Short mmCIF file of C-alpha atoms and ligand atoms in Angstrom, two decimals:
data_model
loop_
_atom_site.label_atom_id
_atom_site.label_comp_id
_atom_site.label_asym_id
_atom_site.label_seq_id
_atom_site.Cartn_x
_atom_site.Cartn_y
_atom_site.Cartn_z
CA UNK A 175 -53.49 8.39 -45.93
CA UNK A 176 -49.80 7.73 -46.14
CA UNK A 177 -47.43 8.42 -49.06
CA UNK A 178 -45.59 5.24 -48.68
CA UNK A 179 -47.20 2.80 -50.84
CA UNK A 180 -48.18 -0.55 -48.68
CA UNK A 181 -46.26 -3.59 -50.67
CA UNK A 182 -48.58 -6.88 -51.30
CA UNK A 183 -48.67 -9.80 -49.21
CA UNK A 184 -45.64 -11.66 -51.44
CA UNK A 185 -44.20 -8.20 -52.05
CA UNK A 186 -43.88 -8.23 -48.31
CA UNK A 187 -42.41 -11.63 -47.92
CA UNK A 188 -40.05 -10.53 -50.86
CA UNK A 189 -38.63 -7.55 -49.08
CA UNK A 190 -38.03 -9.27 -45.74
CA UNK A 191 -36.60 -12.58 -47.62
CA UNK A 192 -33.86 -9.39 -49.61
CA UNK A 193 -33.28 -7.72 -46.04
CA UNK A 194 -32.07 -11.12 -44.81
CA UNK A 195 -29.88 -11.96 -47.75
CA UNK A 196 -27.96 -8.39 -48.62
CA UNK A 197 -26.46 -9.82 -44.99
CA UNK A 198 -25.46 -13.39 -46.55
CA UNK A 199 -22.86 -14.14 -49.34
CA UNK A 200 -25.03 -16.68 -51.19
CA UNK A 201 -23.83 -17.89 -54.70
CA UNK A 202 -24.89 -15.52 -57.63
CA UNK A 203 -28.05 -16.68 -58.88
CA UNK A 204 -28.81 -19.23 -56.00
CA UNK A 205 -30.55 -16.23 -54.21
CA UNK A 206 -33.11 -16.02 -57.19
CA UNK A 207 -33.48 -19.73 -57.21
CA UNK A 208 -34.39 -19.39 -53.01
CA UNK A 209 -36.85 -16.26 -53.83
CA UNK A 210 -38.69 -17.70 -56.65
CA UNK A 211 -42.24 -19.72 -56.52
CA UNK A 212 -41.60 -22.79 -59.09
CA UNK A 213 -45.11 -23.22 -59.87
CA UNK A 214 -48.58 -22.63 -59.29
CA UNK A 215 -51.47 -24.24 -60.60
CA UNK A 216 -55.12 -22.50 -61.06
CA UNK A 217 -58.26 -24.96 -61.15
CA UNK A 218 -61.43 -23.71 -62.50
CA UNK A 219 -64.56 -26.25 -61.35
CA UNK A 220 -67.63 -26.95 -61.32
CA UNK A 221 -70.06 -28.26 -58.72
CA UNK A 222 -74.13 -28.46 -59.34
CA UNK A 223 -75.38 -26.73 -56.00
CA UNK A 224 -78.75 -25.74 -55.32
CA UNK A 225 -79.88 -26.92 -58.53
CA UNK A 226 -77.20 -24.63 -60.28
CA UNK A 227 -73.35 -24.86 -61.71
CA UNK A 228 -71.14 -22.95 -59.28
CA UNK A 229 -68.09 -22.09 -60.31
CA UNK A 230 -65.23 -22.22 -57.94
CA UNK A 231 -61.61 -21.07 -58.70
CA UNK A 232 -58.58 -23.06 -56.33
CA UNK A 233 -54.92 -22.84 -55.99
CA UNK A 234 -51.95 -24.43 -54.73
CA UNK A 235 -48.80 -23.13 -55.15
CA UNK A 236 -45.18 -25.06 -55.06
CA UNK A 237 -42.55 -22.68 -53.79
CA UNK A 238 -39.26 -25.06 -53.30
CA UNK A 239 -38.85 -28.48 -53.96
CA UNK A 240 -35.24 -28.50 -52.30
CA UNK A 241 -37.16 -31.11 -49.96
CA UNK A 242 -40.16 -33.55 -51.60
CA UNK A 243 -42.71 -33.78 -50.46
CA UNK A 244 -43.43 -30.23 -50.10
CA UNK A 245 -45.90 -28.71 -47.45
CA UNK A 246 -48.71 -25.92 -46.68
CA UNK A 247 -52.09 -25.89 -45.94
CA UNK A 248 -55.00 -25.09 -47.47
CA UNK A 249 -57.57 -22.45 -46.88
CA UNK A 250 -60.91 -21.67 -47.83
CA UNK A 251 -61.85 -17.48 -48.04
CA UNK A 252 -63.30 -14.99 -50.30
CA UNK A 253 -60.05 -13.24 -50.67
CA UNK A 254 -57.92 -16.50 -51.56
CA UNK A 255 -55.97 -15.20 -54.56
CA UNK A 256 -52.32 -15.81 -56.29
CA UNK A 257 -50.74 -13.54 -55.15
CA UNK A 258 -51.56 -14.92 -51.50
CA UNK A 259 -51.04 -18.30 -51.79
CA UNK A 260 -47.49 -17.86 -52.93
CA UNK A 261 -46.40 -15.55 -50.25
CA UNK A 262 -47.92 -18.53 -47.99
CA UNK A 263 -46.29 -20.93 -50.05
CA UNK A 264 -42.46 -18.94 -49.42
CA UNK A 265 -43.24 -18.78 -46.18
CA UNK A 266 -43.80 -22.51 -45.82
CA UNK A 267 -40.57 -22.83 -47.36
CA UNK A 268 -38.35 -20.90 -44.65
CA UNK A 269 -40.81 -22.01 -41.85
CA UNK A 270 -39.94 -25.67 -42.40
CA UNK A 271 -36.14 -24.89 -43.13
CA UNK A 272 -36.18 -22.99 -39.31
CA UNK A 273 -38.04 -26.09 -37.84
CA UNK A 274 -36.19 -28.83 -39.42
CA UNK A 275 -39.18 -30.44 -40.76
CA UNK A 276 -37.97 -32.03 -43.64
CA UNK A 277 -39.95 -30.06 -46.87
CA UNK A 278 -40.49 -27.63 -49.29
CA UNK A 279 -42.89 -24.99 -49.16
CA UNK A 280 -46.15 -25.24 -50.93
CA UNK A 281 -49.86 -23.50 -49.73
CA UNK A 282 -53.64 -24.31 -51.08
CA UNK A 283 -56.34 -21.86 -51.73
CA UNK A 284 -60.16 -22.11 -52.54
CA UNK A 285 -62.39 -18.56 -53.28
CA UNK A 286 -65.29 -19.58 -51.13
CA UNK A 287 -67.11 -18.79 -47.74
CA UNK A 288 -67.53 -21.70 -46.37
CA UNK A 289 -70.13 -20.60 -44.14
CA UNK A 290 -72.24 -20.15 -47.22
CA UNK A 291 -72.67 -23.65 -47.71
CA UNK A 292 -73.96 -26.64 -45.30
CA UNK A 293 -71.50 -29.69 -44.77
CA UNK A 294 -72.81 -31.95 -47.34
CA UNK A 295 -72.46 -29.38 -50.00
CA UNK A 296 -69.20 -28.30 -48.53
CA UNK A 297 -67.67 -31.94 -48.74
CA UNK A 298 -68.46 -32.16 -52.39
CA UNK A 299 -66.92 -28.97 -53.13
CA UNK A 300 -63.54 -30.18 -51.02
CA UNK A 301 -63.63 -33.27 -52.78
CA UNK A 302 -64.10 -32.27 -56.01
CA UNK A 303 -61.21 -29.74 -55.48
CA UNK A 304 -58.75 -32.34 -53.87
CA UNK A 305 -59.42 -34.33 -57.12
CA UNK A 306 -58.39 -31.96 -59.28
CA UNK A 307 -55.37 -31.65 -57.24
CA UNK A 308 -54.48 -35.30 -57.11
CA UNK A 309 -54.88 -35.93 -60.14
CA UNK A 310 -52.13 -33.28 -61.03
CA UNK A 311 -49.64 -35.00 -57.95
CA UNK A 312 -50.30 -31.97 -55.92
CA UNK A 313 -51.98 -33.82 -53.18
CA UNK A 314 -49.56 -36.71 -52.50
CA UNK A 315 -47.96 -38.37 -49.96
CA UNK A 316 -44.24 -38.01 -51.31
CA UNK A 317 -44.89 -35.24 -53.20
CA UNK A 318 -47.29 -32.87 -52.19
CA UNK A 319 -48.95 -32.92 -48.56
CA UNK A 320 -51.51 -30.49 -47.42
CA UNK A 321 -52.84 -29.32 -44.26
CA UNK A 322 -55.72 -27.15 -42.76
CA UNK A 323 -55.53 -23.58 -42.48
CA UNK A 324 -57.94 -20.86 -42.06
CA UNK A 325 -61.35 -21.96 -43.17
CA UNK A 326 -60.34 -25.71 -43.50
CA UNK A 327 -59.79 -28.04 -40.14
CA UNK A 328 -60.05 -31.87 -39.66
CA UNK A 329 -63.37 -32.17 -41.16
CA UNK A 330 -62.21 -31.20 -44.58
CA UNK A 331 -58.67 -33.29 -44.30
CA UNK A 332 -60.51 -36.23 -43.69
CA UNK A 333 -62.44 -35.66 -46.71
CA UNK A 334 -59.56 -34.83 -48.65
CA UNK A 335 -57.72 -38.06 -47.31
CA UNK A 336 -60.67 -40.33 -48.70
CA UNK A 337 -60.72 -38.65 -51.36
CA UNK A 338 -57.20 -39.62 -52.74
CA UNK A 339 -57.92 -43.18 -51.25
CA UNK A 340 -60.38 -43.48 -53.67
CA UNK A 341 -58.22 -42.26 -56.26
CA UNK A 342 -54.90 -44.85 -55.18
CA UNK A 343 -56.77 -47.53 -53.96
CA UNK A 344 -53.55 -49.78 -54.07
CA UNK A 345 -51.32 -46.86 -52.11
CA UNK A 346 -50.62 -47.77 -48.69
CA UNK A 347 -49.35 -44.97 -47.68
CA UNK A 348 -52.40 -43.10 -48.46
CA UNK A 349 -52.94 -41.52 -45.36
CA UNK A 350 -49.72 -39.30 -46.03
CA UNK A 351 -51.47 -37.51 -48.43
CA UNK A 352 -52.55 -34.85 -46.11
CA UNK A 353 -51.93 -34.09 -42.25
CA UNK A 354 -54.32 -32.71 -39.40
CA UNK A 355 -56.31 -35.96 -39.89
CA UNK A 356 -59.53 -36.61 -37.23
CA UNK A 357 -57.46 -39.49 -34.63
CA UNK A 358 -60.11 -41.36 -36.39
CA UNK A 359 -59.04 -41.25 -39.73
CA UNK A 360 -55.35 -41.32 -39.54
CA UNK A 361 -54.37 -37.80 -37.44
CA UNK A 362 -52.48 -37.60 -34.54
CA UNK A 363 -52.80 -36.64 -30.67
CA UNK A 364 -52.48 -32.77 -30.44
CA UNK A 365 -52.44 -31.65 -33.88
CA UNK A 366 -55.88 -29.79 -33.54
CA UNK A 367 -54.26 -27.35 -30.81
CA UNK A 368 -50.49 -27.78 -31.72
CA UNK A 369 -50.33 -24.34 -34.07
CA UNK A 370 -51.48 -22.75 -30.84
CA UNK A 371 -49.40 -24.68 -28.18
CA UNK A 372 -46.03 -23.80 -30.75
CA UNK A 373 -47.18 -19.98 -30.07
CA UNK A 374 -46.97 -20.72 -25.93
CA UNK A 375 -44.12 -22.91 -26.24
CA UNK A 376 -42.45 -19.80 -28.75
CA UNK A 377 -43.39 -17.22 -26.29
CA UNK A 378 -42.19 -19.27 -22.81
CA UNK A 379 -38.75 -19.74 -24.68
CA UNK A 380 -38.89 -15.89 -25.67
CA UNK A 381 -39.14 -15.26 -21.34
CA UNK A 382 -36.60 -17.70 -20.58
CA UNK A 383 -33.97 -15.10 -21.75
CA UNK A 384 -33.95 -12.15 -19.98
CA UNK A 385 -32.01 -10.24 -22.34
CA UNK A 386 -34.87 -10.90 -24.85
CA UNK A 387 -37.66 -9.58 -22.85
CA UNK A 388 -35.81 -6.66 -21.96
CA UNK A 389 -35.47 -5.97 -25.72
CA UNK A 390 -38.86 -5.72 -25.19
CA UNK A 391 -39.11 -3.65 -21.96
CA UNK A 392 -40.74 -6.55 -20.76
CA UNK A 393 -39.32 -8.84 -17.27
CA UNK A 394 -40.22 -11.53 -15.69
CA UNK A 395 -41.70 -14.65 -16.89
CA UNK A 396 -45.73 -15.15 -18.90
CA UNK A 397 -47.85 -14.81 -15.54
CA UNK A 398 -49.67 -11.80 -15.04
CA UNK A 399 -48.47 -10.35 -18.77
CA UNK A 400 -51.92 -8.90 -20.69
CA UNK A 401 -52.38 -10.26 -24.26
CA UNK A 402 -54.74 -9.19 -26.97
CA UNK A 403 -55.86 -11.59 -29.13
CA UNK A 404 -57.18 -11.42 -32.94
CA UNK A 405 -59.01 -14.17 -34.08
CA UNK A 406 -60.29 -16.59 -31.36
CA UNK A 407 -60.12 -19.59 -34.45
CA UNK A 408 -58.39 -22.58 -34.30
CA UNK A 409 -54.85 -20.70 -33.88
CA UNK A 410 -55.80 -17.64 -31.46
CA UNK A 411 -58.21 -19.80 -28.81
CA UNK A 412 -55.77 -22.53 -28.31
CA UNK A 413 -52.54 -20.06 -27.59
CA UNK A 414 -55.27 -17.43 -25.81
CA UNK A 415 -56.13 -20.47 -23.27
CA UNK A 416 -52.96 -22.20 -22.96
CA UNK A 417 -51.48 -19.00 -22.08
CA UNK A 418 -54.32 -18.29 -19.25
CA UNK A 419 -55.03 -21.32 -18.00
CA UNK A 420 -51.68 -22.76 -17.62
CA UNK A 421 -48.67 -19.51 -17.69
CA UNK A 422 -51.14 -17.15 -15.97
CA UNK A 423 -51.30 -14.16 -18.86
CA UNK A 424 -54.47 -12.34 -18.94
CA UNK A 425 -56.45 -12.18 -21.71
CA UNK A 426 -57.26 -8.54 -21.86
CA UNK A 427 -58.87 -8.59 -25.58
CA UNK A 428 -60.15 -10.61 -28.17
CA UNK A 429 -60.52 -9.44 -31.65
CA UNK A 430 -63.33 -10.89 -34.09
CA UNK A 431 -64.47 -10.56 -37.25
CA UNK A 432 -67.97 -8.82 -35.62
CA UNK A 433 -65.87 -6.30 -33.18
CA UNK A 434 -63.56 -6.79 -29.72
CA UNK A 435 -64.21 -7.92 -26.25
CA UNK A 436 -62.02 -5.50 -23.85
CA UNK A 437 -62.36 -6.83 -20.01
CA UNK A 438 -59.18 -5.40 -18.23
CA UNK A 439 -59.47 -8.10 -15.42
CA UNK A 440 -59.02 -10.87 -18.04
CA UNK A 441 -61.59 -12.59 -20.20
CA UNK A 442 -62.54 -16.10 -19.97
CA UNK A 443 -61.45 -17.54 -23.22
CA UNK A 444 -63.19 -20.68 -23.21
CA UNK A 445 -66.73 -18.79 -22.61
CA UNK A 446 -65.82 -16.06 -25.48
CA UNK A 447 -65.55 -18.69 -27.91
CA UNK A 448 -68.22 -21.23 -26.95
CA UNK A 449 -70.67 -17.91 -27.19
CA UNK A 450 -68.80 -17.16 -30.91
CA UNK A 451 -69.54 -21.13 -32.04
CA UNK A 452 -73.09 -20.78 -30.55
CA UNK A 453 -73.92 -17.36 -31.61
CA UNK A 454 -71.78 -16.80 -35.31
CA UNK A 455 -70.26 -13.94 -33.18
CA UNK A 456 -69.41 -12.28 -29.95
CA UNK A 457 -71.11 -8.63 -30.11
CA UNK A 458 -73.24 -9.29 -27.02
CA UNK A 459 -70.93 -11.53 -24.99
CA UNK A 460 -71.96 -10.09 -21.24
CA UNK A 461 -68.73 -10.06 -19.29
CA UNK A 462 -66.76 -7.41 -21.44
CA UNK A 463 -67.23 -4.28 -23.05
CA UNK A 464 -67.82 -4.60 -26.57
CA UNK A 465 -66.41 -2.31 -28.97
CA UNK A 466 -67.57 -2.46 -32.83
CA UNK A 467 -64.83 -1.01 -34.20
CA UNK A 468 -62.57 -4.23 -33.41
CA UNK A 469 -59.79 -3.57 -35.73
CA UNK A 470 -58.84 -0.20 -32.80
CA UNK A 471 -57.76 -2.64 -30.37
CA UNK A 472 -54.64 -4.31 -31.61
CA UNK A 473 -53.60 -0.31 -30.75
CA UNK A 474 -54.85 -0.76 -27.05
CA UNK A 475 -52.60 -1.31 -24.15
CA UNK A 476 -51.00 -4.62 -23.74
CA UNK A 477 -47.20 -6.89 -23.19
CA UNK A 478 -48.27 -8.86 -25.89
CA UNK A 479 -50.02 -8.66 -29.04
CA UNK A 480 -51.20 -12.13 -30.69
CA UNK A 481 -52.35 -11.53 -34.23
CA UNK A 482 -54.13 -14.48 -35.21
CA UNK A 483 -56.81 -14.21 -37.63
CA UNK A 484 -55.42 -12.91 -40.80
CA UNK A 485 -52.87 -11.09 -43.14
CA UNK A 486 -51.69 -7.40 -43.34
CA UNK A 487 -53.99 -6.30 -39.92
CA UNK A 488 -50.32 -4.17 -38.99
CA UNK A 489 -49.74 -2.19 -41.54
CA UNK A 490 -48.07 1.34 -42.67
CA UNK A 491 -51.94 3.11 -41.37
CA UNK A 492 -51.83 1.81 -38.09
CA UNK A 493 -48.37 0.48 -36.56
CA UNK A 494 -47.30 3.65 -35.47
CA UNK A 495 -50.16 3.63 -32.86
CA UNK A 496 -49.79 0.02 -31.96
CA UNK A 497 -48.30 0.10 -28.54
CA UNK A 498 -47.66 -3.30 -27.54
CA UNK A 499 -43.74 -4.13 -27.13
CA UNK A 500 -44.25 -7.78 -28.00
CA UNK A 501 -45.89 -9.05 -30.87
CA UNK A 502 -45.95 -12.66 -31.85
CA UNK A 503 -47.29 -13.66 -35.48
CA UNK A 504 -49.41 -16.29 -35.13
CA UNK A 505 -50.90 -15.72 -38.04
CA UNK A 506 -49.13 -15.75 -41.67
CA UNK A 507 -47.76 -12.08 -42.61
CA UNK A 508 -50.00 -9.92 -40.09
CA UNK A 509 -47.51 -7.35 -39.99
CA UNK A 510 -46.64 -5.69 -43.41
CA UNK A 511 -43.32 -4.98 -44.91
CA UNK A 512 -44.46 -1.21 -44.20
CA UNK A 513 -45.22 -1.90 -40.80
CA UNK A 514 -42.17 -4.26 -39.92
CA UNK A 515 -40.07 -1.11 -40.92
CA UNK A 516 -42.01 1.36 -38.29
CA UNK A 517 -42.23 -1.12 -35.26
CA UNK A 518 -38.56 -1.94 -35.76
CA UNK A 519 -37.44 1.91 -35.13
CA UNK A 520 -39.99 1.56 -32.44
CA UNK A 521 -38.07 -0.78 -30.43
CA UNK A 522 -40.99 -3.58 -30.78
CA UNK A 523 -40.37 -6.89 -30.32
CA UNK A 524 -41.66 -9.09 -33.39
CA UNK A 525 -41.53 -13.37 -32.82
CA UNK A 526 -42.14 -13.86 -36.65
CA UNK A 527 -44.63 -15.78 -38.09
CA UNK A 528 -42.25 -18.59 -39.97
CA UNK A 529 -41.25 -19.27 -36.33
CA UNK A 530 -44.38 -18.48 -34.30
CA UNK A 531 -46.97 -20.42 -35.81
CA UNK A 532 -43.99 -23.64 -36.52
CA UNK A 533 -45.93 -25.69 -34.34
CA UNK A 534 -48.49 -26.93 -37.06
CA UNK A 535 -45.87 -27.78 -39.42
CA UNK A 536 -44.55 -29.45 -36.97
CA UNK A 537 -47.04 -31.74 -35.66
CA UNK A 538 -47.97 -32.22 -38.92
CA UNK A 539 -44.73 -33.75 -39.83
CA UNK A 540 -44.89 -35.81 -36.54
CA UNK A 541 -48.62 -36.78 -38.50
CA UNK A 542 -46.85 -37.90 -41.66
CA UNK A 543 -44.30 -40.07 -40.21
CA UNK A 544 -46.87 -41.60 -37.98
CA UNK A 545 -49.12 -42.41 -41.44
CA UNK A 546 -45.74 -43.98 -43.06
CA UNK A 547 -44.82 -46.18 -39.95
CA UNK A 548 -48.01 -47.25 -39.68
CA UNK A 549 -47.97 -47.42 -35.98
CA UNK A 550 -49.08 -44.60 -33.10
CA UNK A 551 -45.79 -43.19 -31.44
CA UNK A 552 -45.73 -44.68 -28.19
CA UNK A 553 -47.26 -48.56 -28.86
CA UNK A 554 -43.80 -50.10 -28.29
CA UNK A 555 -42.15 -48.33 -25.70
CA UNK A 556 -44.84 -47.48 -23.47
CA UNK A 557 -45.40 -50.38 -21.05
CA UNK A 558 -41.63 -51.50 -21.30
CA UNK A 559 -40.80 -47.53 -20.11
CA UNK A 560 -43.01 -48.39 -17.04
CA UNK A 561 -42.03 -51.93 -16.31
CA UNK A 562 -37.83 -50.37 -15.75
CA UNK A 563 -39.79 -46.98 -13.84
CA UNK A 564 -41.26 -49.81 -11.83
CA UNK A 565 -38.28 -51.24 -11.17
CA UNK A 566 -36.71 -48.39 -10.26
CA UNK A 567 -39.52 -47.24 -7.34
CA UNK A 568 -39.18 -50.68 -6.07
CA UNK A 569 -35.29 -50.57 -5.77
CA UNK A 570 -36.27 -46.80 -4.24
CA UNK A 571 -39.02 -48.04 -1.79
CA UNK A 572 -37.23 -50.58 0.29
CA UNK A 573 -34.32 -48.10 0.76
CA UNK A 574 -36.75 -45.71 2.08
CA UNK A 575 -38.29 -48.22 4.15
CA UNK A 576 -34.88 -49.20 5.90
CA UNK A 577 -33.97 -45.49 6.12
CA UNK A 578 -38.13 -44.54 7.65
CA UNK A 579 -41.22 -43.37 6.70
CA UNK A 580 -39.72 -39.91 6.13
CA UNK A 581 -38.08 -40.85 3.47
CA UNK A 582 -40.86 -42.36 1.21
CA UNK A 583 -41.50 -41.91 -1.98
CA UNK A 584 -44.61 -39.51 -2.44
CA UNK A 585 -47.96 -40.99 -4.24
CA UNK A 586 -47.57 -37.98 -6.38
CA UNK A 587 -44.02 -38.93 -7.75
CA UNK A 588 -44.79 -42.71 -8.26
CA UNK A 589 -48.15 -41.19 -9.96
CA UNK A 590 -45.95 -39.10 -12.37
CA UNK A 591 -42.44 -40.99 -12.60
CA UNK A 592 -44.62 -44.40 -13.35
CA UNK A 593 -46.74 -43.42 -15.95
CA UNK A 594 -44.93 -44.10 -19.94
CA UNK A 595 -45.36 -41.20 -22.27
CA UNK A 596 -48.85 -41.69 -24.65
CA UNK A 597 -48.96 -40.22 -27.89
CA UNK A 598 -49.82 -36.54 -26.79
CA UNK A 599 -46.96 -36.47 -24.43
CA UNK A 600 -44.18 -37.38 -26.81
CA UNK A 601 -45.77 -35.07 -29.52
CA UNK A 602 -46.01 -32.17 -27.11
CA UNK A 603 -42.17 -33.14 -26.25
CA UNK A 604 -41.04 -32.73 -29.85
CA UNK A 605 -43.19 -29.83 -30.48
CA UNK A 606 -41.66 -28.18 -27.66
CA UNK A 607 -38.22 -29.48 -27.97
CA UNK A 608 -38.77 -27.91 -31.85
CA UNK A 609 -39.90 -24.97 -30.43
CA UNK A 610 -37.02 -24.04 -28.20
CA UNK A 611 -34.43 -25.54 -30.91
CA UNK A 612 -35.90 -23.21 -33.64
CA UNK A 613 -35.92 -20.45 -31.28
CA UNK A 614 -32.78 -20.69 -29.91
CA UNK A 615 -31.17 -20.89 -33.49
CA UNK A 616 -32.69 -17.17 -34.52
CA UNK A 617 -31.49 -16.12 -30.69
CA UNK A 618 -27.93 -16.89 -31.25
CA UNK A 619 -27.94 -14.97 -34.69
CA UNK A 620 -30.02 -12.04 -32.98
CA UNK A 621 -27.64 -11.33 -30.32
CA UNK A 622 -24.46 -12.03 -32.15
CA UNK A 623 -24.50 -10.09 -35.15
CA UNK A 624 -24.40 -6.39 -34.64
CA UNK A 625 -25.82 -6.42 -38.27
CA UNK A 626 -29.04 -8.22 -37.14
CA UNK A 627 -31.46 -5.99 -35.63
CA UNK A 628 -34.47 -8.52 -35.20
CA UNK A 629 -35.88 -11.81 -34.93
CA UNK A 630 -37.73 -11.59 -38.36
CA UNK A 631 -34.06 -11.17 -40.37
CA UNK A 632 -32.47 -13.61 -37.86
CA UNK A 633 -34.96 -16.31 -38.72
CA UNK A 634 -34.70 -15.71 -42.70
CA UNK A 635 -30.95 -16.03 -42.09
CA UNK A 636 -31.14 -19.24 -40.75
CA UNK A 637 -33.47 -20.97 -42.92
CA UNK A 638 -32.18 -19.30 -45.69
CA UNK A 639 -28.79 -20.80 -45.13
CA UNK A 640 -30.80 -24.02 -44.61
CA UNK A 641 -32.28 -23.98 -47.79
CA UNK A 642 -29.27 -23.13 -49.62
CA UNK A 643 -27.46 -25.96 -48.04
CA UNK A 644 -29.94 -28.33 -49.23
CA UNK A 645 -29.82 -26.60 -52.78
CA UNK A 646 -26.17 -26.77 -52.53
CA UNK A 647 -25.78 -30.63 -51.74
CA UNK A 648 -27.90 -31.37 -54.94
CA UNK A 649 -25.87 -29.56 -57.56
CA UNK A 650 -28.07 -26.89 -58.01
P1 NAD B 730 -59.80 -20.14 -38.38
O1 NAD B 730 -60.45 -20.08 -39.64
O2 NAD B 730 -59.63 -21.46 -37.38
O3 NAD B 730 -59.52 -18.73 -37.49
C1 NAD B 730 -59.81 -17.73 -38.02
C2 NAD B 730 -60.71 -16.67 -37.17
O4 NAD B 730 -60.39 -15.68 -37.18
C3 NAD B 730 -61.58 -16.99 -36.49
O5 NAD B 730 -62.54 -17.27 -35.68
C4 NAD B 730 -62.45 -15.93 -38.02
O6 NAD B 730 -63.71 -15.25 -37.02
C5 NAD B 730 -61.29 -14.98 -36.96
N1 NAD B 730 -61.41 -13.46 -38.07
C6 NAD B 730 -61.49 -13.85 -39.74
N2 NAD B 730 -61.43 -12.15 -40.19
C7 NAD B 730 -61.44 -11.76 -38.70
C8 NAD B 730 -61.19 -10.07 -38.87
N3 NAD B 730 -61.27 -9.37 -39.95
N4 NAD B 730 -61.39 -9.65 -37.68
C9 NAD B 730 -60.85 -10.48 -36.67
N5 NAD B 730 -61.11 -11.79 -36.36
C10 NAD B 730 -61.14 -12.41 -38.17
O7 NAD B 730 -58.14 -20.21 -38.77
P2 NAD B 730 -56.47 -20.44 -37.96
O8 NAD B 730 -56.91 -22.23 -38.95
O9 NAD B 730 -56.69 -19.86 -36.60
O10 NAD B 730 -55.70 -19.61 -39.03
C11 NAD B 730 -55.70 -18.26 -38.65
C12 NAD B 730 -54.39 -17.85 -39.11
O11 NAD B 730 -53.25 -18.77 -38.33
C13 NAD B 730 -53.81 -17.83 -40.74
O12 NAD B 730 -53.46 -16.72 -40.99
C14 NAD B 730 -53.45 -19.10 -40.65
O13 NAD B 730 -52.42 -19.04 -41.99
C15 NAD B 730 -52.29 -19.05 -39.51
N6 NAD B 730 -52.04 -20.78 -39.64
C16 NAD B 730 -52.87 -21.54 -38.96
C17 NAD B 730 -52.39 -22.75 -39.07
C18 NAD B 730 -53.09 -23.97 -38.11
O14 NAD B 730 -52.81 -25.12 -37.91
N7 NAD B 730 -54.61 -23.80 -38.54
C19 NAD B 730 -50.66 -22.87 -38.71
C20 NAD B 730 -50.04 -21.87 -39.20
C21 NAD B 730 -50.25 -20.73 -39.24
#
C-alpha cells in the first residue's frame, strides 16, 4: 500500500487545473471563478416498479455558464455521485473550450444499474428523471443540453427528447434539448461512433508529427502498433474497430468487467463485441487467452493503451507498472493526478481526456446546430456540388479524348469526385478538422513552452485561456 493519499476524481481535476494556472497570469479571482462548479442539483424521485416504489438519486451539475447552453452527458451507473458529476462537468467546460464547441460545461448522472431493469422500466425511470430536470430548465435547448455517457445511448436520449417535447409542446426547437438521439428522432449521422472516431483522428494527428511519437519512443504511423483497450462499450468498441480496420493497428488486449482477452496476433473486435453482447461477458470467448484479473492487463506490454471504461483505473497503486509508452484517455479521468505525476516522470506520453474524447461533444454540437436549423447537413448543396463536378469531368474527358486513351479518367476517380458529400461525410470532415486543430493548438504549447512538460498541461492552458477570454469579454 502506498502512503500517498489518492485524490478524489474532482480533486484530481482541480490539481491538474492548478498545475496549469500556476503557469498562467490570470487576474486575481478569475482563476477561482473558472475552477469552481457553479451549481449542482440533486434530485430524489420515486417510481413505482414491480409493485413497490423505488427511490432514485440523480444529479445535474453546471460547472461554467460562460457560454450557454451548457453541455454534458448523462451517466447511468451505481457509482454516480456528486464528486464525480462535478469533476465531469468541469472537464466538459475545458473540453468544449479546447475544441471550440460554443458551450459551458455540465454533466448529469443517475445512480442506477441499467442492467437490472427491463426496457419498459428503464423508460419510466429515464422519463421521470428527464421530467425532474426539464422542470428546472436543466434540460433545455438554449440552457442545458445533455448527451449520452456511460450506461446511456440513443434510446435514452430519444426518451428524454420526447419527454421534453411533451412538456414544451410549442417549442419549435424542442429536439435541440438533447443530443445523441437516433437518426429518426432528430439525431445526426455519425454521432454514435463519434467519440471512438475522434480517438482515431486524435491518434492519426499525434503520429503525423514525428516529434510527438519520438517523445513516446515510437516511430512510424499507426500501422502495426499494438493496442490494449479497456471497455468495449460505445467509445472503446468504435476506437478499437476503426484503428484495426482502417489504420492497421493490432488490438492485442481487451479488458472488460469480467476479465481480459489477450491475443498477441490481434483480436477480432467485431467478434468480441458480438460475443459480449450475446453472453454479457467475454470470459468464454474462444480465440484468445482469458485473464480473470482484467486490470492487470493495463500493465502489459503494448504501444498504445486506451482506457475507455471508467475513471481512476490508472492510479498510484499501478501507474509505476504501466508499460505503455502512449496512453490515450478515451474515458474521462482514467488516470488520477497521482498516477499522472508518476507517468510523467517515467516519460509516458498521455493524450488527455479533455481532448481525446471530445469527438462526442463535437458531433453533438453539429447535431444541435442541425436541430436548430431544421435541415439535414448537405441537403441544399449536395446535388449542386455534383452538377459542378460533372461539368469539370465533362471538360476533362473532352481533353483526355483528344490526348489519347492513356489519358482517360479512371472510373474510381470519377466515382469519388462526382459524389457530393452527404451528412455523414460532412460530419466526419468537421470532426477530423476539429480534432486536428485542437491537437495542433496543444502541440504548439507543448513544444514551444519550456515550462510545459505534457499535453495535459498544454490542453488546460489552451482551454483555460479561452474560458478566461470569454469571461473577460462578458465584463467579469
Ligand atoms: P459504455 O457504457 O457504452 O461502455 C463502457 C464499457 O466499459 C462497457 O462495455 C462496460 O462493460 C465496460 N466496463 C465497465 N466497468 C468496467 C471495468 N471495471 N473494467 C473494464 N470494463 C468495464 O460507455 P461509453 O459511452 O463508451 O463511455 C466510456 C467512457 O467514455 C466514460 O468515461 C465516458 O464518460 C467517456 N465518454 C463517452 C462519450 C460518449 O459519447 N459515449 C463521450 C465522451 C466521453
